[in-house]
Short mmCIF file of C-alpha atoms in Angstrom, two decimals:
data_model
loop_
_atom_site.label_atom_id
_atom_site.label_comp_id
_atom_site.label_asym_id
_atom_site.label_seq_id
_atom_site.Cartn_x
_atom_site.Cartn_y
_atom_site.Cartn_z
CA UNK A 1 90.77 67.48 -3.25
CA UNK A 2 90.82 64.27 -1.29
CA UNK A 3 89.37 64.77 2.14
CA UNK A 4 90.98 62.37 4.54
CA UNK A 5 90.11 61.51 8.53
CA UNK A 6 92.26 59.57 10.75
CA UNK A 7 90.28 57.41 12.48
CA UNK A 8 91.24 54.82 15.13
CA UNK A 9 88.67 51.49 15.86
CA UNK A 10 89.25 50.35 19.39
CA UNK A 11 88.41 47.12 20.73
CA UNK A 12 89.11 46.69 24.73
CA UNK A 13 89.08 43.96 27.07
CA UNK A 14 86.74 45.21 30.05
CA UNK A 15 88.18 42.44 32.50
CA UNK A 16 91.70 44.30 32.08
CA UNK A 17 90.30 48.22 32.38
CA UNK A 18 93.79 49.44 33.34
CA UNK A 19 96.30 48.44 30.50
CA UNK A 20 93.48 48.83 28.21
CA UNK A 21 93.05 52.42 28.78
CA UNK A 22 96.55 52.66 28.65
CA UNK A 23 96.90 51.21 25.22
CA UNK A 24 93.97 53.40 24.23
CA UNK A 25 96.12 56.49 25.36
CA UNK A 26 99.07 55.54 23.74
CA UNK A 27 96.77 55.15 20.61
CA UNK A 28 95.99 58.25 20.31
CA UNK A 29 98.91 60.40 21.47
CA UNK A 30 100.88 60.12 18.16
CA UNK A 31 98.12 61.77 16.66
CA UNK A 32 98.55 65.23 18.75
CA UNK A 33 102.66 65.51 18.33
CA UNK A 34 103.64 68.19 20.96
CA UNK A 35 100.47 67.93 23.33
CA UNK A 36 100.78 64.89 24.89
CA UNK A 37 101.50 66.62 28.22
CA UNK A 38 98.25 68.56 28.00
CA UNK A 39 96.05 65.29 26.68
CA UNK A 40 97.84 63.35 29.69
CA UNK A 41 97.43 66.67 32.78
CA UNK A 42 93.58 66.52 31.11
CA UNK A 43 92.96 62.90 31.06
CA UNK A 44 94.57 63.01 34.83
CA UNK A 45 91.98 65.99 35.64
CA UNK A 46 89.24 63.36 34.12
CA UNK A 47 90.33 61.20 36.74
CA UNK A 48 90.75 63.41 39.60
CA UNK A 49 86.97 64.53 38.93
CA UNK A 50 85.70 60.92 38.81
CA UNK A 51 87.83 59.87 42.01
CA UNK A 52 85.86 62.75 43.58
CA UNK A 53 82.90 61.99 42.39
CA UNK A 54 83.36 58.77 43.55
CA UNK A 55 84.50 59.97 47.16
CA UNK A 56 81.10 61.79 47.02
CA UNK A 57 78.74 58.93 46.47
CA UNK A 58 80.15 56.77 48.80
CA UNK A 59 80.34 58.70 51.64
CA UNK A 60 84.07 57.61 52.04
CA UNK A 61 86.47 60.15 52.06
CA UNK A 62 89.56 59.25 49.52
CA UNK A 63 92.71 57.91 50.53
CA UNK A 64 95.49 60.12 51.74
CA UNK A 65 99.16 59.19 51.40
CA UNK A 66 100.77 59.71 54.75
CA UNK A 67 104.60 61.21 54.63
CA UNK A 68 107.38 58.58 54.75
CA UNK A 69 109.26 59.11 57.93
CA UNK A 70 112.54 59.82 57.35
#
């Protein structure tokens, strides 16, 4: 039996990080049908965890979004 492995090649742009990782995500998601809400709440933990790790290191505390008065 034929053993077959989807495998994606990704060249990215470094001086354009943003739609880059984008494109990367949007890659990959039609591989997983019916998880792309978990992939996308884990890749947004990913980044929660390096935002705080970032806070950490810098000694500046992260940026809050103050209520819009209404």
């Amino acid at each position: 039996m034929a053993n077959v492995t989807p495998k994606i090649v990704i060249e990215i742009d470094p001086r354009y990080p943003v739609p880059e990782i984008c494109a990367v995500i949007a890659a990959v998601l039609p591989y997983h049908p019916g998880n792309g809400t978990a992939i996308m709440r884990g890749v947004l933990e990913a980044i929660d965890q390096e935002l705080q790790k970032g806070a950490e290191t810098d000694g500046v505390p992260e940026p809050t979004r103050e209520p819009a008065n209404q």
